[in-house]
């Protein structure tokens, strides 16, 4: 959930991928792109026939095509095909870079571990991680997730200045902004937010975002070579590829997060309640701040009413998961391991 959920943020966990995201824009507006433009000026049109008949280019294209096909993967729940090639170590390294940047910005606002909210969030995260590890079918992923040094950071912010936000970086660093806590309302609300964020990691969404960056850069460059226009191409790629993919990832994270809530024995009926409060907050923001601080969220996230509708439609399955998780058995989560 990024805007808010920077946390809502596929994009937020990956806000730090800003460097890579900006590459698209930078490439088309930088001195390199200017040099390309001059070539257009001199010849009026690019000689594509020479380029296409080049053998090295043909081999490169064939190699890249084979690489693309070999690294196809199936996303959970939506079963959409996706390109996934970034290894765990690379994803973690990007997470580490993002972490350093975020710490620089918010270091003085992190609430101490002695604060009751820290203990509450820790308990929730432990339950979610325990359930995630127990139910995963991917031993390699679990081994990787267990190797991470998980840390929680509750950031104290002025809610009038900083929108509700929470996110988990691919290196296991969890951020939750105090401005989201009133919307969370209670333990189940915080669990809804964090289960969604954790689900982005379980579904390899950060990895997927990173995997696609070179493709978007190549597309942007090709479109620029063909049209000589840069801004419109970026818009086209964002509208046709980036944003729809982001909305699909949000829906996947919603679905996985709901199941995680059920398996962790949180109150699944509170999930739609949380989203209703979020919707009320959005309504409250509309007209004023929406255009600025929430604009990004609205373009990359599904409509909140649709989310609530989807979650309601999953309830029968979530109920049966809850029942099969023996949630009524006393003490299921009394003997929690600590992941911190
Ligand atoms: Zn999200």
CSV table of C-alpha atoms and ligand atoms in Angstrom, one decimal:
chain,number,residue,atom,x,y,z
A,1,UNK,CA,0.0,0.0,0.0
A,2,UNK,CA,1.8,3.0,-0.8
A,3,UNK,CA,0.6,6.4,-0.2
A,4,UNK,CA,0.0,5.8,2.4
A,5,UNK,CA,1.1,2.8,2.3
A,6,UNK,CA,4.4,3.7,0.9
A,7,UNK,CA,3.3,1.1,2.6
A,8,UNK,CA,0.9,0.9,0.2
A,9,UNK,CA,3.7,1.0,-1.7
A,10,UNK,CA,4.9,-1.5,-3.9
A,11,UNK,CA,6.4,1.5,-5.0
A,12,UNK,CA,7.4,2.6,-1.6
A,13,UNK,CA,9.3,-0.4,-0.6
A,14,UNK,CA,10.8,0.4,-3.8
A,15,UNK,CA,10.8,4.1,-3.5
A,16,UNK,CA,14.4,3.7,-3.4
A,17,UNK,CA,14.4,2.2,-6.7
A,18,UNK,CA,13.9,5.8,-7.7
A,19,UNK,CA,17.4,5.6,-9.0
A,20,UNK,CA,16.4,3.0,-11.5
A,21,UNK,CA,13.0,4.4,-12.2
A,22,UNK,CA,14.5,7.8,-13.0
A,23,UNK,CA,16.9,6.2,-15.4
A,24,UNK,CA,14.1,6.2,-17.9
A,25,UNK,CA,13.6,9.9,-17.7
A,26,UNK,CA,17.2,10.7,-17.2
A,27,UNK,CA,18.2,8.7,-20.3
A,28,UNK,CA,15.7,10.5,-22.5
A,29,UNK,CA,16.5,14.0,-21.2
A,30,UNK,CA,20.3,13.7,-20.6
A,31,UNK,CA,23.2,14.8,-22.8
A,32,UNK,CA,23.2,11.3,-24.3
A,33,UNK,CA,19.7,11.7,-25.6
A,34,UNK,CA,20.8,15.1,-26.9
A,35,UNK,CA,23.5,13.4,-28.9
A,36,UNK,CA,20.9,11.0,-30.3
A,37,UNK,CA,18.8,14.0,-31.3
A,38,UNK,CA,21.6,15.5,-33.3
A,39,UNK,CA,21.9,12.3,-35.3
A,40,UNK,CA,18.2,12.8,-36.2
A,41,UNK,CA,19.0,16.3,-37.2
A,42,UNK,CA,21.8,15.3,-39.6
A,43,UNK,CA,20.1,12.5,-41.3
A,44,UNK,CA,16.5,13.4,-40.8
A,45,UNK,CA,15.7,9.7,-40.3
A,46,UNK,CA,17.5,6.8,-38.6
A,47,UNK,CA,18.7,4.0,-40.9
A,48,UNK,CA,16.9,1.1,-39.3
A,49,UNK,CA,17.6,-1.3,-42.2
A,50,UNK,CA,21.3,-1.2,-41.5
A,51,UNK,CA,20.7,-1.6,-37.8
A,52,UNK,CA,18.3,-4.6,-38.3
A,53,UNK,CA,20.7,-6.4,-40.7
A,54,UNK,CA,23.5,-6.2,-38.2
A,55,UNK,CA,24.6,-9.7,-37.1
A,56,UNK,CA,25.9,-8.7,-33.6
A,57,UNK,CA,22.6,-7.0,-33.0
A,58,UNK,CA,20.7,-10.1,-34.2
A,59,UNK,CA,22.7,-12.3,-31.8
A,60,UNK,CA,22.1,-9.9,-28.9
A,61,UNK,CA,18.4,-9.8,-29.6
A,62,UNK,CA,18.2,-13.6,-29.8
A,63,UNK,CA,20.3,-13.9,-26.5
A,64,UNK,CA,18.1,-11.4,-24.7
A,65,UNK,CA,15.0,-13.1,-26.0
A,66,UNK,CA,16.2,-16.5,-24.7
A,67,UNK,CA,17.0,-14.8,-21.4
A,68,UNK,CA,13.5,-13.3,-21.2
A,69,UNK,CA,11.8,-16.7,-22.0
A,70,UNK,CA,14.1,-18.6,-19.6
A,71,UNK,CA,13.2,-16.2,-16.7
A,72,UNK,CA,9.5,-16.3,-17.1
A,73,UNK,CA,7.6,-16.9,-13.9
A,74,UNK,CA,4.0,-17.2,-12.8
A,75,UNK,CA,2.7,-14.7,-10.2
A,76,UNK,CA,0.6,-16.1,-7.3
A,77,UNK,CA,-3.2,-16.0,-7.5
A,78,UNK,CA,-3.5,-14.0,-10.7
A,79,UNK,CA,-1.2,-16.5,-12.5
A,80,UNK,CA,0.0,-13.7,-14.8
A,81,UNK,CA,3.2,-14.4,-16.6
A,82,UNK,CA,6.1,-12.1,-15.5
A,83,UNK,CA,9.8,-11.6,-16.1
A,84,UNK,CA,11.8,-12.4,-13.0
A,85,UNK,CA,15.5,-12.5,-13.1
A,86,UNK,CA,16.9,-10.4,-10.2
A,87,UNK,CA,18.6,-12.7,-7.6
A,88,UNK,CA,18.0,-12.4,-3.9
A,89,UNK,CA,21.4,-10.9,-3.2
A,90,UNK,CA,20.8,-8.0,-5.7
A,91,UNK,CA,17.3,-7.3,-4.3
A,92,UNK,CA,18.8,-7.2,-0.8
A,93,UNK,CA,21.5,-4.9,-1.9
A,94,UNK,CA,19.0,-2.5,-3.4
A,95,UNK,CA,17.0,-2.8,-0.1
A,96,UNK,CA,20.2,-1.9,1.9
A,97,UNK,CA,20.7,1.2,-0.3
A,98,UNK,CA,17.1,2.3,0.2
A,99,UNK,CA,17.4,1.7,3.9
A,100,UNK,CA,20.4,4.0,4.3
A,101,UNK,CA,18.6,6.8,2.4
A,102,UNK,CA,15.4,6.4,4.5
A,103,UNK,CA,17.4,6.3,7.8
A,104,UNK,CA,19.1,9.5,6.9
A,105,UNK,CA,15.7,11.1,6.5
A,106,UNK,CA,13.9,9.7,9.5
A,107,UNK,CA,16.6,8.7,12.0
A,108,UNK,CA,15.6,11.3,14.6
A,109,UNK,CA,11.9,10.3,14.4
A,110,UNK,CA,12.2,6.6,15.2
A,111,UNK,CA,10.3,5.7,18.4
A,112,UNK,CA,12.4,3.9,21.0
A,113,UNK,CA,12.0,0.1,21.5
A,114,UNK,CA,10.6,0.9,25.0
A,115,UNK,CA,7.5,2.5,23.4
A,116,UNK,CA,4.4,0.3,23.8
A,117,UNK,CA,3.6,0.6,20.0
A,118,UNK,CA,7.0,-1.1,19.2
A,119,UNK,CA,6.0,-4.1,21.3
A,120,UNK,CA,2.6,-4.2,19.7
A,121,UNK,CA,4.0,-4.1,16.2
A,122,UNK,CA,6.7,-6.6,17.0
A,123,UNK,CA,4.1,-9.1,18.2
A,124,UNK,CA,2.1,-8.7,15.0
A,125,UNK,CA,5.1,-9.1,12.8
A,126,UNK,CA,6.3,-12.2,14.6
A,127,UNK,CA,2.9,-13.8,14.1
A,128,UNK,CA,2.8,-12.9,10.4
A,129,UNK,CA,6.3,-14.1,9.8
A,130,UNK,CA,5.7,-17.4,11.7
A,131,UNK,CA,2.6,-18.1,9.6
A,132,UNK,CA,4.4,-17.0,6.3
A,133,UNK,CA,7.3,-19.4,7.0
A,134,UNK,CA,5.1,-22.3,8.0
A,135,UNK,CA,2.9,-22.0,4.9
A,136,UNK,CA,5.4,-21.2,2.2
A,137,UNK,CA,6.0,-23.8,-0.5
A,138,UNK,CA,9.3,-22.2,-1.5
A,139,UNK,CA,12.1,-23.5,0.7
A,140,UNK,CA,14.7,-21.2,-1.0
A,141,UNK,CA,12.6,-18.1,-0.3
A,142,UNK,CA,12.1,-19.1,3.3
A,143,UNK,CA,15.8,-19.7,3.8
A,144,UNK,CA,16.4,-16.2,2.3
A,145,UNK,CA,13.8,-14.5,4.4
A,146,UNK,CA,15.1,-16.2,7.6
A,147,UNK,CA,18.6,-15.0,6.8
A,148,UNK,CA,17.4,-11.4,6.8
A,149,UNK,CA,17.9,-9.2,9.8
A,150,UNK,CA,14.3,-8.1,10.4
A,151,UNK,CA,13.9,-4.7,12.1
A,152,UNK,CA,10.9,-2.6,12.9
A,153,UNK,CA,11.0,1.2,12.7
A,154,UNK,CA,8.0,3.1,13.9
A,155,UNK,CA,8.4,6.7,12.6
A,156,UNK,CA,6.8,9.5,14.6
A,157,UNK,CA,5.5,12.1,12.1
A,158,UNK,CA,3.1,15.0,12.0
A,159,UNK,CA,-0.1,13.6,10.3
A,160,UNK,CA,-0.8,17.0,8.7
A,161,UNK,CA,2.6,16.9,7.0
A,162,UNK,CA,3.2,13.2,6.3
A,163,UNK,CA,0.5,11.0,4.8
A,164,UNK,CA,-0.2,7.6,6.3
A,165,UNK,CA,2.5,5.2,5.2
A,166,UNK,CA,4.1,1.9,5.9
A,167,UNK,CA,6.4,-0.4,3.9
A,168,UNK,CA,8.8,-3.3,4.1
A,169,UNK,CA,12.1,-3.2,2.3
A,170,UNK,CA,13.5,-6.3,0.6
A,171,UNK,CA,16.2,-6.5,3.2
A,172,UNK,CA,13.7,-7.0,6.0
A,173,UNK,CA,13.5,-3.5,7.4
A,174,UNK,CA,9.9,-2.6,8.3
A,175,UNK,CA,8.7,1.0,8.5
A,176,UNK,CA,5.4,2.1,9.9
A,177,UNK,CA,4.5,5.8,10.1
A,178,UNK,CA,2.5,7.0,13.1
A,179,UNK,CA,0.1,8.8,10.8
A,180,UNK,CA,-1.4,5.5,9.7
A,181,UNK,CA,-2.1,4.2,13.3
A,182,UNK,CA,-5.4,6.1,13.7
A,183,UNK,CA,-6.6,4.5,10.5
A,184,UNK,CA,-5.4,1.1,11.7
A,185,UNK,CA,-7.4,1.6,14.9
A,186,UNK,CA,-6.2,-1.6,16.6
A,187,UNK,CA,-4.0,-4.7,16.3
A,188,UNK,CA,-6.1,-6.1,13.5
A,189,UNK,CA,-5.8,-2.9,11.5
A,190,UNK,CA,-2.0,-2.9,11.9
A,191,UNK,CA,-1.9,-6.6,10.9
A,192,UNK,CA,-3.9,-5.8,7.8
A,193,UNK,CA,-1.3,-3.2,6.7
A,194,UNK,CA,1.7,-5.3,7.6
A,195,UNK,CA,0.3,-8.5,6.1
A,196,UNK,CA,-0.2,-6.7,2.8
A,197,UNK,CA,3.3,-5.3,2.9
A,198,UNK,CA,4.9,-8.6,3.8
A,199,UNK,CA,2.9,-10.1,0.9
A,200,UNK,CA,4.7,-7.9,-1.6
A,201,UNK,CA,7.9,-9.5,-0.5
A,202,UNK,CA,6.4,-13.1,-0.5
A,203,UNK,CA,5.2,-12.5,-4.0
A,204,UNK,CA,8.6,-11.2,-5.2
A,205,UNK,CA,7.1,-7.9,-6.2
A,206,UNK,CA,10.3,-5.8,-5.4
A,207,UNK,CA,12.2,-8.4,-7.5
A,208,UNK,CA,9.7,-8.0,-10.3
A,209,UNK,CA,9.9,-4.2,-10.3
A,210,UNK,CA,13.7,-4.4,-10.5
A,211,UNK,CA,13.6,-7.1,-13.2
A,212,UNK,CA,11.5,-4.9,-15.4
A,213,UNK,CA,13.5,-1.7,-15.2
A,214,UNK,CA,15.9,-2.6,-18.0
A,215,UNK,CA,13.0,-3.6,-20.2
A,216,UNK,CA,11.3,-0.2,-19.6
A,217,UNK,CA,14.6,1.6,-20.3
A,218,UNK,CA,15.0,-0.3,-23.6
A,219,UNK,CA,11.4,0.3,-24.6
A,220,UNK,CA,11.8,4.0,-23.8
A,221,UNK,CA,15.0,4.2,-25.8
A,222,UNK,CA,13.5,2.4,-28.8
A,223,UNK,CA,10.4,4.6,-28.8
A,224,UNK,CA,12.6,7.7,-28.5
A,225,UNK,CA,14.6,6.5,-31.5
A,226,UNK,CA,11.5,5.9,-33.5
A,227,UNK,CA,9.6,9.1,-32.6
A,228,UNK,CA,12.2,11.6,-31.3
A,229,UNK,CA,9.8,12.4,-28.5
A,230,UNK,CA,10.5,11.5,-24.9
A,231,UNK,CA,7.9,12.7,-22.4
A,232,UNK,CA,5.0,11.0,-24.2
A,233,UNK,CA,6.8,7.7,-24.4
A,234,UNK,CA,7.3,7.6,-20.7
A,235,UNK,CA,3.7,8.4,-20.2
A,236,UNK,CA,2.7,5.6,-22.6
A,237,UNK,CA,4.9,3.0,-20.9
A,238,UNK,CA,3.6,4.1,-17.5
A,239,UNK,CA,0.0,4.0,-18.6
A,240,UNK,CA,0.1,0.8,-20.5
A,241,UNK,CA,2.7,-1.2,-18.5
A,242,UNK,CA,3.9,0.2,-15.2
A,243,UNK,CA,0.7,1.2,-13.6
A,244,UNK,CA,-1.5,-1.8,-14.6
A,245,UNK,CA,1.3,-4.1,-13.4
A,246,UNK,CA,1.4,-2.1,-10.1
A,247,UNK,CA,-2.3,-2.4,-9.6
A,248,UNK,CA,-2.1,-6.2,-10.3
A,249,UNK,CA,0.6,-6.5,-7.7
A,250,UNK,CA,-1.5,-4.6,-5.2
A,251,UNK,CA,-4.4,-7.0,-5.7
A,252,UNK,CA,-2.1,-10.0,-5.3
A,253,UNK,CA,-0.7,-8.5,-2.1
A,254,UNK,CA,-4.2,-7.9,-0.9
A,255,UNK,CA,-5.1,-11.5,-1.5
A,256,UNK,CA,-1.9,-13.0,0.0
A,257,UNK,CA,-2.2,-10.6,2.9
A,258,UNK,CA,-5.8,-11.7,3.7
A,259,UNK,CA,-4.7,-15.4,3.7
A,260,UNK,CA,-1.8,-14.5,6.0
A,261,UNK,CA,-4.2,-12.7,8.3
A,262,UNK,CA,-6.4,-15.9,8.4
A,263,UNK,CA,-3.5,-18.2,9.0
A,264,UNK,CA,-2.1,-15.9,11.7
A,265,UNK,CA,-5.5,-16.0,13.5
A,266,UNK,CA,-6.1,-12.3,13.2
A,267,UNK,CA,-9.7,-11.2,12.8
A,268,UNK,CA,-10.4,-11.4,9.1
A,269,UNK,CA,-13.7,-9.5,9.4
A,270,UNK,CA,-11.6,-6.5,10.4
A,271,UNK,CA,-9.8,-6.4,7.0
A,272,UNK,CA,-12.7,-4.7,5.1
A,273,UNK,CA,-13.3,-2.5,8.1
A,274,UNK,CA,-9.8,-1.2,7.8
A,275,UNK,CA,-10.2,-0.4,4.1
A,276,UNK,CA,-13.5,1.4,4.8
A,277,UNK,CA,-11.6,3.6,7.2
A,278,UNK,CA,-9.0,4.1,4.6
A,279,UNK,CA,-11.7,5.0,2.1
A,280,UNK,CA,-13.2,7.5,4.5
A,281,UNK,CA,-9.7,9.1,4.8
A,282,UNK,CA,-9.4,9.3,1.1
A,283,UNK,CA,-12.8,11.0,0.8
A,284,UNK,CA,-11.7,13.4,3.5
A,285,UNK,CA,-8.5,14.2,1.5
A,286,UNK,CA,-10.2,14.6,-1.8
A,287,UNK,CA,-10.2,18.0,-3.3
A,288,UNK,CA,-7.3,19.3,-1.4
A,289,UNK,CA,-4.3,17.1,-0.7
A,290,UNK,CA,-5.3,14.4,-3.2
A,291,UNK,CA,-3.9,16.2,-6.2
A,292,UNK,CA,-0.5,16.5,-4.6
A,293,UNK,CA,0.4,14.0,-2.0
A,294,UNK,CA,-2.0,11.2,-2.9
A,295,UNK,CA,-1.8,11.6,-6.6
A,296,UNK,CA,0.9,8.9,-7.0
A,297,UNK,CA,-1.1,6.5,-4.9
A,298,UNK,CA,-4.2,6.9,-7.0
A,299,UNK,CA,-2.4,6.2,-10.2
A,300,UNK,CA,-0.7,3.0,-9.0
A,301,UNK,CA,-3.2,1.4,-6.6
A,302,UNK,CA,-6.6,-0.1,-7.3
A,303,UNK,CA,-9.7,1.8,-6.3
A,304,UNK,CA,-10.4,1.2,-2.6
A,305,UNK,CA,-14.1,0.3,-3.1
A,306,UNK,CA,-12.9,-2.4,-5.5
A,307,UNK,CA,-10.4,-3.7,-2.9
A,308,UNK,CA,-13.2,-3.9,-0.3
A,309,UNK,CA,-15.5,-5.7,-2.8
A,310,UNK,CA,-12.7,-8.2,-3.7
A,311,UNK,CA,-11.9,-8.9,0.0
A,312,UNK,CA,-15.6,-9.5,0.7
A,313,UNK,CA,-15.7,-12.0,-2.1
A,314,UNK,CA,-12.8,-13.9,-0.7
A,315,UNK,CA,-14.4,-14.2,2.8
A,316,UNK,CA,-15.7,-17.8,2.4
A,317,UNK,CA,-12.3,-19.0,1.5
A,318,UNK,CA,-10.7,-17.0,4.3
A,319,UNK,CA,-13.2,-18.4,6.8
A,320,UNK,CA,-12.2,-21.9,5.9
A,321,UNK,CA,-8.5,-21.1,6.2
A,322,UNK,CA,-9.1,-19.5,9.6
A,323,UNK,CA,-10.9,-22.7,10.7
A,324,UNK,CA,-8.3,-25.0,9.4
A,325,UNK,CA,-5.6,-22.9,11.2
A,326,UNK,CA,-7.0,-24.0,14.6
A,327,UNK,CA,-7.3,-20.4,15.6
A,328,UNK,CA,-9.6,-21.4,18.5
A,329,UNK,CA,-7.0,-23.6,20.0
A,330,UNK,CA,-5.6,-21.9,23.0
A,331,UNK,CA,-2.0,-20.8,22.8
A,332,UNK,CA,-1.3,-21.2,19.1
A,333,UNK,CA,0.8,-18.1,19.1
A,334,UNK,CA,1.8,-18.1,22.7
A,335,UNK,CA,5.1,-19.7,22.0
A,336,UNK,CA,6.3,-17.4,19.3
A,337,UNK,CA,9.8,-17.3,18.0
A,338,UNK,CA,11.2,-13.8,17.8
A,339,UNK,CA,12.5,-12.7,14.5
A,340,UNK,CA,14.2,-9.6,15.9
B,1,LIG,ZN1,0.9,-2.4,-1.6
